[in-house]
Short mmCIF file of C-alpha atoms in Angstrom, two decimals:
data_model
loop_
_atom_site.label_atom_id
_atom_site.label_comp_id
_atom_site.label_asym_id
_atom_site.label_seq_id
_atom_site.Cartn_x
_atom_site.Cartn_y
_atom_site.Cartn_z
CA MET A 13 67.51 193.70 88.72
CA GLU A 14 69.76 190.61 89.45
CA GLY A 15 67.37 189.69 91.66
CA ALA A 16 64.05 190.02 90.23
CA GLY A 17 65.73 188.34 87.00
CA LEU A 18 66.00 185.13 89.60
CA THR A 19 62.78 185.81 90.99
CA GLU A 20 61.63 185.70 87.09
CA LEU A 21 63.13 182.72 86.37
CA LEU A 22 61.61 180.75 89.22
CA ARG A 23 57.82 181.71 88.97
CA TYR A 24 58.65 180.48 84.99
CA LEU A 25 60.14 177.58 86.46
CA ARG A 26 57.00 176.66 88.56
CA ASP A 27 53.93 177.42 85.91
CA PRO A 28 51.89 174.84 85.12
CA ARG A 29 51.53 175.61 81.83
CA LEU A 30 54.79 174.93 81.58
CA VAL A 31 54.75 171.48 82.80
CA ALA A 32 50.84 171.09 80.27
CA ARG A 33 53.18 172.15 77.06
CA PHE A 34 55.95 169.39 77.91
CA GLN A 35 53.12 166.60 78.47
CA THR A 36 51.48 168.09 75.07
CA VAL A 37 55.10 167.36 73.71
CA CYS A 38 54.91 164.56 74.92
CA GLY A 39 51.53 162.79 73.74
CA VAL A 40 49.33 163.29 76.71
CA ARG A 41 45.97 165.44 76.03
CA ALA A 42 43.08 165.65 78.23
CA THR A 43 40.15 164.02 77.39
CA LEU A 44 38.07 167.35 77.07
CA ALA A 45 39.71 170.78 76.62
CA ARG A 46 38.74 173.77 75.69
CA SER A 47 39.55 177.90 75.31
CA VAL A 48 38.94 180.92 75.75
CA PRO A 49 39.14 182.81 72.98
CA GLY A 50 41.22 186.54 72.56
CA VAL A 51 42.79 185.08 76.32
CA ALA A 52 45.03 182.38 75.51
CA SER A 53 47.59 184.25 73.99
CA GLN A 54 47.61 186.62 76.71
CA THR A 55 47.73 183.75 79.12
CA GLU A 56 51.38 182.89 77.08
CA ARG A 57 52.46 185.91 78.63
CA ALA A 58 51.44 185.93 82.55
CA PRO A 59 53.28 184.82 85.25
CA LEU A 60 52.08 183.00 87.51
CA ASP A 61 49.19 183.84 89.85
CA ASP A 62 47.78 182.46 93.23
CA ASP A 63 44.52 183.31 92.74
CA ASP A 64 42.02 180.68 94.08
CA ASP A 65 40.78 178.94 91.28
CA GLY A 66 44.97 177.06 90.83
CA ALA A 67 44.88 177.95 87.70
CA ALA A 68 47.39 181.39 85.85
CA ASP A 69 45.49 185.06 85.54
CA THR A 70 44.74 185.69 81.91
CA GLY A 71 46.61 189.23 82.13
CA GLY A 72 44.79 191.40 81.10
CA ASP A 73 41.46 194.08 82.56
CA GLY A 74 37.61 194.81 81.47
CA GLU A 75 34.84 192.93 80.98
CA GLY A 76 36.55 189.86 78.42
CA ALA A 77 39.06 189.15 81.71
CA ASP A 78 36.18 188.55 84.02
CA ARG A 79 33.88 187.01 81.67
CA ALA A 80 37.34 184.54 81.35
CA ARG A 81 38.00 183.88 84.67
CA ARG A 82 34.06 183.55 85.95
CA ARG A 83 34.06 180.67 82.69
CA ARG A 84 37.20 179.01 84.63
CA ARG A 85 35.46 179.46 87.97
CA ALA A 86 32.21 177.83 86.17
CA GLU A 87 33.87 174.90 84.62
CA ARG A 88 35.63 174.14 87.79
CA ASP A 89 32.13 173.57 89.98
CA GLU A 90 30.53 170.57 87.19
CA CYS A 91 32.51 169.06 88.20
CA ASN A 92 32.75 166.46 91.16
CA ASN A 93 36.18 166.71 92.59
CA GLY A 94 36.72 170.04 91.80
CA LEU A 95 38.93 170.39 88.58
CA VAL A 96 39.40 169.04 85.16
CA ASN A 97 42.64 167.49 84.30
CA GLY A 98 43.59 169.71 81.13
CA THR A 99 46.05 171.35 78.77
CA ALA A 100 46.17 174.93 77.79
CA LEU A 101 45.10 175.43 74.25
CA ALA A 102 46.75 177.74 71.66
CA ALA A 103 44.18 180.69 70.56
CA GLY A 104 41.36 179.53 68.62
CA GLU A 105 41.80 176.45 69.08
CA THR A 106 38.34 174.42 68.88
CA VAL A 107 37.18 171.30 70.82
CA THR A 108 38.13 168.44 68.78
CA GLU A 109 38.80 164.94 69.73
CA PRO A 110 42.26 163.77 68.35
CA HIS A 111 41.15 159.54 66.68
CA GLY A 112 38.84 161.39 64.49
CA PRO A 113 34.90 163.02 63.67
CA LYS A 114 33.80 159.68 65.21
CA ASN A 115 34.11 160.58 68.36
CA SER A 116 33.67 164.61 68.57
CA ARG A 117 30.69 166.26 69.89
CA SER A 118 28.12 166.17 66.89
CA ALA A 119 26.49 169.73 67.39
CA GLY A 120 24.00 170.69 70.13
CA GLU A 121 25.02 168.10 72.20
CA PRO A 122 25.34 168.00 75.81
CA GLU A 123 28.98 168.83 76.68
CA SER A 124 30.43 166.56 79.76
CA ARG A 125 33.11 168.48 80.84
CA CYS A 126 33.79 165.69 84.61
CA ASN A 127 32.83 162.79 82.38
CA GLY A 128 35.80 160.62 80.75
CA SER A 129 33.99 157.87 79.77
CA GLY A 130 32.53 159.86 77.68
CA TRP A 131 35.31 159.70 74.91
CA ARG A 132 35.37 156.60 72.99
CA GLY A 133 39.26 154.89 72.30
CA GLY A 134 42.49 155.34 73.90
CA ALA A 135 41.33 157.04 76.62
CA VAL A 136 43.06 155.75 80.42
CA LYS A 137 43.03 156.70 84.10
CA PRO A 138 45.20 158.23 86.09
CA LEU A 139 47.45 155.26 87.16
CA ARG A 140 46.91 154.93 90.51
CA ARG A 141 44.00 156.22 92.99
CA ASN A 142 44.39 159.11 95.47
CA SER A 143 46.04 157.67 98.54
CA LEU A 144 43.75 160.38 100.91
CA THR A 145 40.88 160.86 98.96
CA GLY A 146 40.42 157.60 96.95
CA ASP A 147 39.83 159.98 93.41
CA ALA A 148 40.87 157.75 90.64
CA GLY A 149 41.05 160.85 88.88
CA GLN A 150 39.76 162.80 84.68
CA GLU A 151 40.57 160.02 82.15
CA PHE A 152 42.92 161.56 79.38
CA LEU A 153 44.99 160.72 76.09
CA ILE A 154 47.60 158.78 75.67
CA GLN A 155 48.77 159.90 71.08
CA ASN A 156 52.88 158.75 72.44
CA LYS A 157 52.52 154.77 74.15
CA PHE A 158 56.72 154.57 74.19
CA PHE A 159 56.83 157.81 76.39
CA TYR A 160 53.62 156.67 77.98
CA TYR A 161 55.40 153.32 79.27
CA LEU A 162 59.10 154.90 79.73
CA PHE A 163 57.90 157.42 81.73
CA THR A 164 56.00 155.13 83.87
CA LEU A 165 58.83 153.23 84.44
CA GLY A 166 60.94 156.55 85.28
CA THR A 167 58.26 157.14 88.36
CA GLU A 168 58.07 153.49 89.15
CA LEU A 169 62.57 153.77 90.40
CA GLY A 170 61.23 156.32 93.06
CA ASN A 171 58.50 153.40 94.45
CA GLU A 172 57.96 151.31 97.32
CA LEU A 173 57.57 148.01 94.87
CA PHE A 174 60.85 149.20 93.18
CA TYR A 175 62.98 150.04 96.83
CA ILE A 176 61.64 146.03 98.03
CA CYS A 177 63.09 144.81 95.20
CA PHE A 178 65.61 146.64 94.27
CA PHE A 179 67.86 146.34 97.56
CA PRO A 180 66.86 143.22 98.61
CA PHE A 181 68.55 141.90 94.92
CA LEU A 182 71.75 144.09 95.77
CA ILE A 183 71.83 142.44 99.56
CA TRP A 184 71.40 138.89 98.53
CA ASN A 185 73.34 138.65 94.97
CA VAL A 186 75.42 141.96 93.92
CA ASP A 187 77.03 142.95 97.21
CA PRO A 188 76.08 143.74 100.72
CA PHE A 189 78.87 146.08 101.33
CA VAL A 190 77.82 148.89 99.07
CA ALA A 191 73.73 148.10 99.58
CA ARG A 192 73.53 149.03 102.78
CA ARG A 193 75.45 152.00 102.77
CA LEU A 194 73.54 153.23 100.11
CA ILE A 195 70.63 152.67 101.77
CA VAL A 196 71.73 155.09 104.33
CA VAL A 197 72.11 157.27 101.46
CA TRP A 198 69.28 156.50 100.13
CA VAL A 199 67.13 157.13 103.75
CA TRP A 200 68.77 160.54 104.80
CA VAL A 201 67.58 161.86 101.26
CA MET A 202 63.86 160.71 101.52
CA TYR A 203 63.95 161.63 105.42
CA LEU A 204 65.18 165.11 104.29
CA GLY A 205 63.29 165.27 101.78
CA GLN A 206 59.84 164.45 103.10
CA CYS A 207 60.57 166.85 106.19
CA THR A 208 61.76 169.96 103.46
CA LYS A 209 58.08 169.22 101.86
CA ASP A 210 56.37 169.63 105.26
CA VAL A 211 57.87 172.40 105.71
CA ILE A 212 57.42 174.60 103.12
CA ARG A 213 54.08 173.47 101.54
CA TRP A 214 53.94 174.46 98.31
CA PRO A 215 50.96 172.27 96.31
CA ARG A 216 50.64 169.91 93.38
CA PRO A 217 50.91 171.75 90.58
CA ALA A 218 47.20 172.95 88.82
CA SER A 219 45.27 171.03 87.02
CA PRO A 220 44.16 172.95 85.11
CA PRO A 221 46.46 173.18 82.72
CA VAL A 222 47.94 169.60 84.39
CA VAL A 223 47.13 166.43 83.50
CA LYS A 224 47.25 164.39 85.95
CA VAL A 225 48.62 161.34 84.83
CA GLU A 226 49.25 159.65 88.35
CA MET A 227 47.18 160.49 91.30
CA PHE A 228 48.39 158.52 94.30
CA TYR A 229 51.02 161.17 95.98
CA ASN A 230 48.29 164.16 94.44
CA SER A 231 47.82 165.17 98.28
CA GLU A 232 51.29 165.16 99.32
CA TYR A 233 53.31 168.90 99.28
CA SER A 234 55.42 169.51 96.18
CA MET A 235 58.81 171.24 96.76
CA PRO A 236 61.47 169.38 96.32
CA SER A 237 60.08 166.82 94.29
CA THR A 238 61.89 163.70 96.43
CA HIS A 239 61.64 161.71 93.16
CA ALA A 240 64.22 163.11 91.96
CA MET A 241 65.85 163.30 95.05
CA SER A 242 66.25 159.25 95.16
CA GLY A 243 66.23 159.12 91.24
CA THR A 244 69.84 161.24 91.75
CA ALA A 245 71.10 159.81 94.85
CA ILE A 246 70.33 155.97 94.48
CA PRO A 247 72.00 156.41 90.97
CA LEU A 248 75.18 158.56 91.74
CA SER A 249 76.02 156.60 95.34
CA LEU A 250 75.94 153.10 93.67
CA PHE A 251 78.16 154.54 90.90
CA LEU A 252 80.94 156.68 92.98
CA LEU A 253 80.21 153.03 95.53
CA THR A 254 80.75 150.30 92.90
CA TYR A 255 83.71 152.54 90.68
CA GLY A 256 86.83 150.73 91.50
CA ARG A 257 85.70 147.95 93.63
CA TRP A 258 83.88 146.75 91.58
CA GLU A 259 86.08 146.51 87.81
CA TYR A 260 84.28 147.70 84.68
CA PRO A 261 84.40 150.91 81.94
CA PHE A 262 83.76 154.07 83.76
CA LEU A 263 81.74 155.77 80.67
CA LEU A 264 79.14 152.69 81.45
CA GLY A 265 78.71 153.01 84.62
CA PHE A 266 78.42 157.26 84.69
CA SER A 267 76.22 156.28 81.11
CA LEU A 268 74.18 154.56 82.86
CA ALA A 269 73.83 156.35 86.17
CA LEU A 270 72.94 159.02 84.56
CA GLY A 271 70.56 158.27 82.28
CA TRP A 272 68.16 156.68 85.55
CA CYS A 273 68.34 160.24 87.31
CA VAL A 274 67.60 162.07 83.97
CA LEU A 275 64.12 159.12 83.32
CA VAL A 276 62.69 159.37 87.36
CA CYS A 277 63.80 162.96 87.32
CA VAL A 278 61.65 164.14 83.86
CA SER A 279 58.85 161.55 84.75
CA ARG A 280 57.39 163.39 87.89
CA ILE A 281 56.68 166.71 85.00
CA TYR A 282 55.19 163.66 82.27
CA MET A 283 53.08 162.10 85.54
CA GLY A 284 51.74 165.99 86.10
CA MET A 285 53.11 165.55 90.12
CA HIS A 286 55.84 167.83 89.73
CA SER A 287 56.60 171.81 88.27
CA VAL A 288 60.23 172.11 86.64
CA LEU A 289 61.19 173.74 89.32
CA ASP A 290 60.30 171.44 92.25
CA VAL A 291 62.66 168.49 90.24
CA VAL A 292 65.63 171.44 89.85
CA ALA A 293 65.58 172.01 93.56
CA GLY A 294 65.30 167.83 94.38
CA PHE A 295 68.02 167.61 92.18
CA LEU A 296 70.00 170.00 93.24
CA TYR A 297 69.21 169.24 97.21
CA SER A 298 70.12 166.08 96.75
CA LEU A 299 73.30 166.48 95.99
CA LEU A 300 74.25 168.72 98.13
CA ILE A 301 73.33 165.53 100.63
CA LEU A 302 75.77 163.73 98.93
CA ALA A 303 78.47 166.13 99.46
CA VAL A 304 77.70 166.32 102.30
CA PHE A 305 77.10 162.55 104.41
CA ALA A 306 79.54 160.55 101.44
CA PRO A 307 82.16 161.49 103.11
CA ALA A 308 80.70 160.19 106.32
CA LEU A 309 79.61 156.92 105.15
CA ASP A 310 82.95 154.54 106.83
CA VAL A 311 82.57 156.15 110.07
CA ILE A 312 78.66 155.17 110.21
CA ASP A 313 78.74 151.96 108.75
CA THR A 314 81.58 151.42 111.15
CA PHE A 315 79.39 151.84 113.75
CA ASN A 316 76.71 150.55 112.60
CA LEU A 317 78.32 147.07 112.67
CA THR A 318 81.25 147.23 115.56
CA PHE A 319 79.98 149.75 118.63
CA ARG A 320 78.51 147.49 121.32
CA HIS A 321 75.85 149.86 121.82
CA ALA A 322 74.88 150.42 118.50
CA PRO A 323 71.44 148.59 117.49
CA VAL A 324 69.61 150.81 120.79
CA LEU A 325 70.96 153.79 119.23
CA ILE A 326 70.37 153.34 115.80
CA VAL A 327 66.06 152.54 116.93
CA SER A 328 65.44 155.03 119.02
CA LEU A 329 67.02 157.35 117.06
CA HIS A 330 65.48 156.75 113.91
CA ALA A 331 62.21 156.81 115.88
CA ALA A 332 63.04 159.80 117.27
CA MET A 333 63.56 161.21 113.92
CA GLY A 334 59.75 160.35 112.92
CA LEU A 335 58.57 161.16 115.97
CA PHE A 336 59.69 164.83 116.15
CA SER A 337 60.75 166.04 112.78
CA PHE A 338 57.97 167.70 111.28
CA THR A 339 53.87 167.93 112.32
CA LEU A 340 50.96 168.08 109.21
CA ASP A 341 48.38 170.46 108.96
CA THR A 342 46.44 167.43 107.62
CA TRP A 343 47.31 164.17 106.75
CA SER A 344 49.06 162.82 103.37
CA THR A 345 51.31 159.85 102.90
CA SER A 346 54.45 162.05 103.49
CA ARG A 347 53.93 161.44 107.70
CA GLY A 348 53.46 157.47 106.89
CA ASP A 349 55.96 157.17 104.69
CA THR A 350 58.67 158.94 106.41
CA ALA A 351 58.35 156.25 108.83
CA GLN A 352 58.33 153.58 106.66
CA ILE A 353 61.82 154.35 105.51
CA LEU A 354 63.25 154.88 109.03
CA GLY A 355 61.69 151.43 109.79
CA THR A 356 63.78 150.12 107.19
CA GLY A 357 67.11 151.56 107.53
CA ALA A 358 66.79 151.03 111.74
CA GLY A 359 65.52 147.50 111.16
CA ILE A 360 68.78 147.13 107.79
CA ALA A 361 71.12 148.87 109.99
CA VAL A 362 70.66 146.05 113.40
CA ALA A 363 70.25 143.01 111.36
CA SER A 364 73.92 144.48 109.65
CA HIS A 365 75.48 144.43 113.12
CA PHE A 366 74.38 141.25 114.05
CA ASN A 367 75.49 139.58 110.64
CA HIS A 368 79.19 141.37 111.59
CA GLN A 369 79.09 139.71 115.07
CA MET A 370 77.78 135.93 113.38
CA ALA A 371 80.04 136.90 110.31
CA LEU A 372 77.09 135.55 108.55
CA ILE A 373 77.61 138.52 105.47
CA PRO A 374 81.60 138.57 105.19
CA ASP A 375 83.09 141.51 103.83
CA PRO A 376 85.56 140.57 101.36
CA PRO A 377 89.69 141.67 102.05
CA ALA A 378 90.61 144.35 100.95
CA SER A 379 93.06 142.21 98.91
CA ALA A 380 90.11 140.65 96.83
CA LEU A 381 89.09 143.96 95.03
CA PRO A 382 88.19 145.13 92.25
CA LEU A 383 86.20 142.61 92.36
CA THR A 384 85.13 140.75 88.41
CA PRO A 385 81.99 140.22 88.18
CA PRO A 386 81.26 136.70 87.06
CA ALA A 387 80.63 134.82 84.29
CA PRO A 388 76.92 134.90 83.41
CA THR A 389 75.43 131.84 82.88
CA LEU A 390 72.73 129.61 83.60
CA THR A 391 73.35 128.47 86.80
CA LEU A 392 74.16 131.63 88.31
CA ALA A 393 71.10 133.24 86.71
CA GLY A 394 69.06 130.38 88.04
CA LEU A 395 70.61 131.17 91.19
CA CYS A 396 70.35 134.90 91.75
CA LEU A 397 66.73 133.99 90.67
CA LEU A 398 65.85 131.37 93.03
CA ARG A 399 67.24 133.38 95.76
CA PHE A 400 65.60 136.39 94.73
CA ALA A 401 62.02 134.59 94.50
CA LEU A 402 62.02 133.28 97.63
CA GLY A 403 63.23 136.30 99.90
CA VAL A 404 61.11 138.53 98.40
CA LEU A 405 58.16 136.13 99.50
CA THR A 406 59.37 135.82 102.71
CA LEU A 407 59.29 139.65 103.09
CA LEU A 408 55.50 140.02 101.29
CA VAL A 409 54.39 137.09 104.02
CA THR A 410 56.56 139.36 107.02
CA ARG A 411 54.83 142.77 105.80
CA ALA A 412 50.95 141.19 105.73
CA VAL A 413 51.88 138.94 108.77
CA MET A 414 53.36 142.66 110.73
CA LYS A 415 50.62 144.61 109.58
CA ALA A 416 47.86 141.90 110.16
CA PHE A 417 49.02 142.53 114.16
CA THR A 418 50.14 146.18 114.59
CA ILE A 419 47.45 147.38 113.31
CA PRO A 420 44.84 145.98 114.95
CA LEU A 421 47.24 146.45 118.59
CA VAL A 422 48.63 149.59 118.02
CA CYS A 423 44.47 151.21 117.73
CA TRP A 424 43.92 149.04 121.08
CA THR A 425 47.04 150.33 122.82
CA PHE A 426 45.55 154.22 121.97
CA GLY A 427 41.63 153.72 122.31
CA ILE A 428 41.07 154.47 118.63
CA PRO A 429 38.41 152.33 116.33
CA SER A 430 39.86 149.87 113.87
CA GLY A 431 36.55 149.39 111.97
CA ASP A 432 38.05 151.22 108.63
CA VAL A 433 41.78 150.29 108.90
CA ARG A 434 41.99 153.23 106.16
CA LYS A 435 40.85 155.96 108.58
CA ALA A 436 42.64 154.05 111.48
CA ARG A 437 46.03 154.76 110.19
CA GLN A 438 45.53 158.12 109.51
CA HIS A 439 45.90 158.66 113.32
CA MET A 440 49.80 159.80 114.07
CA GLN A 441 49.40 157.80 117.23
CA VAL A 442 48.44 153.78 114.80
CA GLU A 443 50.82 155.58 111.08
CA LEU A 444 53.54 155.89 112.99
CA PRO A 445 54.23 153.23 115.00
CA TYR A 446 52.36 150.97 112.65
CA ARG A 447 54.84 151.84 109.33
CA TYR A 448 58.02 151.77 111.87
CA ILE A 449 57.61 148.24 113.06
CA VAL A 450 56.35 146.94 110.05
CA TYR A 451 59.01 147.65 107.85
CA TRP A 452 61.69 147.93 110.53
CA THR A 453 60.61 143.65 110.72
CA VAL A 454 60.91 144.21 107.06
CA GLY A 455 64.88 145.53 106.83
CA PHE A 456 65.88 143.65 109.60
CA SER A 457 64.31 140.45 107.64
CA ALA A 458 65.93 141.10 104.14
CA PHE A 459 69.36 141.42 105.66
CA PHE A 460 69.81 138.80 108.76
CA LEU A 461 66.65 136.19 108.81
CA VAL A 462 67.00 136.26 105.05
CA PRO A 463 70.90 135.15 104.71
CA LEU A 464 69.87 132.99 107.13
CA LEU A 465 67.42 131.27 106.01
CA PHE A 466 70.02 130.86 102.62
CA ARG A 467 72.71 129.73 104.92
CA TYR A 468 70.01 126.78 106.04
CA ILE A 469 68.90 125.65 103.22
CA GLY A 470 72.56 126.12 100.98
CA LEU A 471 71.60 128.72 99.14
CA SER A 472 74.37 131.28 100.39
#
C-alpha cells in the first residue's frame, strides 16, 4: 500500500496538468483554448497517461472518450509544430478572449488553432527559440506582468548570461577564494545533473495542457531540473562559504539564499519547462551532491593551487568527463552545455594554480577573518563597475575570437563542412572540442588574464 501511494504521488507530481493549473493561477493563458464538453471533469481525476499525443487520457470509455481522443489528435495535426500550447479548461468553459468581446471570434468565423497573431493585445511569444528546431513556439497571454517579469528573472539566474556576469564579478570585486570554490560546486552539480537527464530521458511536460513560456531548452530531457539544481547549489553554497568568513547577519544571508532558491525552482514550473517532480528531484539531488562535495572542497582547492602537475590533470580529467560521460540518442543542448561547463571549470582551476604560484590574487590571512564589507561609496562603486565592464568586455571579445577561430579549425580537422555552422556544431566531433576549448579560454581569462590586466593598468 505504501509503495502504491508513493507511485501515485510521483505520478501526480509529474502530471503536466499540475503545471498548467499553476500557470493559470499566475496569469498565463494560451491565445486559444477549447473545451471538450463532458470530458474535462474526468480529465481532472485521471492519472497521467502516456499515449501518443502526449496529453492525459479522458479516463472514460465509449464513444464520448473516443471522440475526445480523435478531436485532440485532429487539433494536434492541424498545427505546424505538432502541438498547440494550451491550458486545461473546466467543464463547459467556452472559448473566449480574455481582453473582451472586441477581440472575440465572431459567429461563423473560421477558427485558427495555430496562428496566435490573430489575437490582438497582450499576446507574446516564448522567450527564446528552440535551440534544435528554431521553433519560436505559440503565442500566449500574460495577465499578470509582475509574475512574468519575476519568474523571467528567476529563470535567467540559471542561464549562461548570469554565470558569465556573476562569477567574474565575484572574482574581481568580492572574494576570489569563495568564487573558485563556488565554481567547483557549480561544475559538479551541473555535470551530474546533465548526465542524469540523458540517462533517465524523460520528456518535457506535454503542451497542451502546458503553455511553453520558454522554448530554448525544450529539446532537452527534463528529469531532473538542472536550473533547480544550480538554483539550489549556488545560493546555499555561497551562504555556507561566506557566513563566518564575512560579517553579516545570519538571518539576512539565509533568507537571501532561500529566496534565490525558491525563485529559480518555481520559475521553471511557470515557464512550462519542468514538472513539479522534476523540480523537487533537482532540489533534493543538489542537496545530496552538496552533502558529498562540501567536505571535500578544502582538499580539491588545495590540490588545484599547490600540486605541481595539477593543470595537466585538471584539463585531462575534465575533457575525459565530457567525452565519456554519456551518449545521446538525438542532439540537444545538454551535451554542449556539459562541455562548456567542464571547460569553464577547468580553465578557472588552471588559472587558480598560476595565480597561486605568482601570488597574483593572494587570499587574506586567517588573522584578517572575518572580513568586514567596505563602506559603500561612489568611488568604490565606480571602481567595481569599471572592473566589471572592462573584464566582461574582455571575456566577450575572447569568446568571439575563439569561436571564430575554433569552429572552422575543428571542422577542418574532422572533415565536417563548416558552411552551416549551426548544423556543424551538432556533430559531437565539433561540439565537444569547440565548446571545451572556447570556454576553457574564457574561464582562464576570467581568473588569470583579466586580473593581470587590472594589475597592469592599476585597477587591482
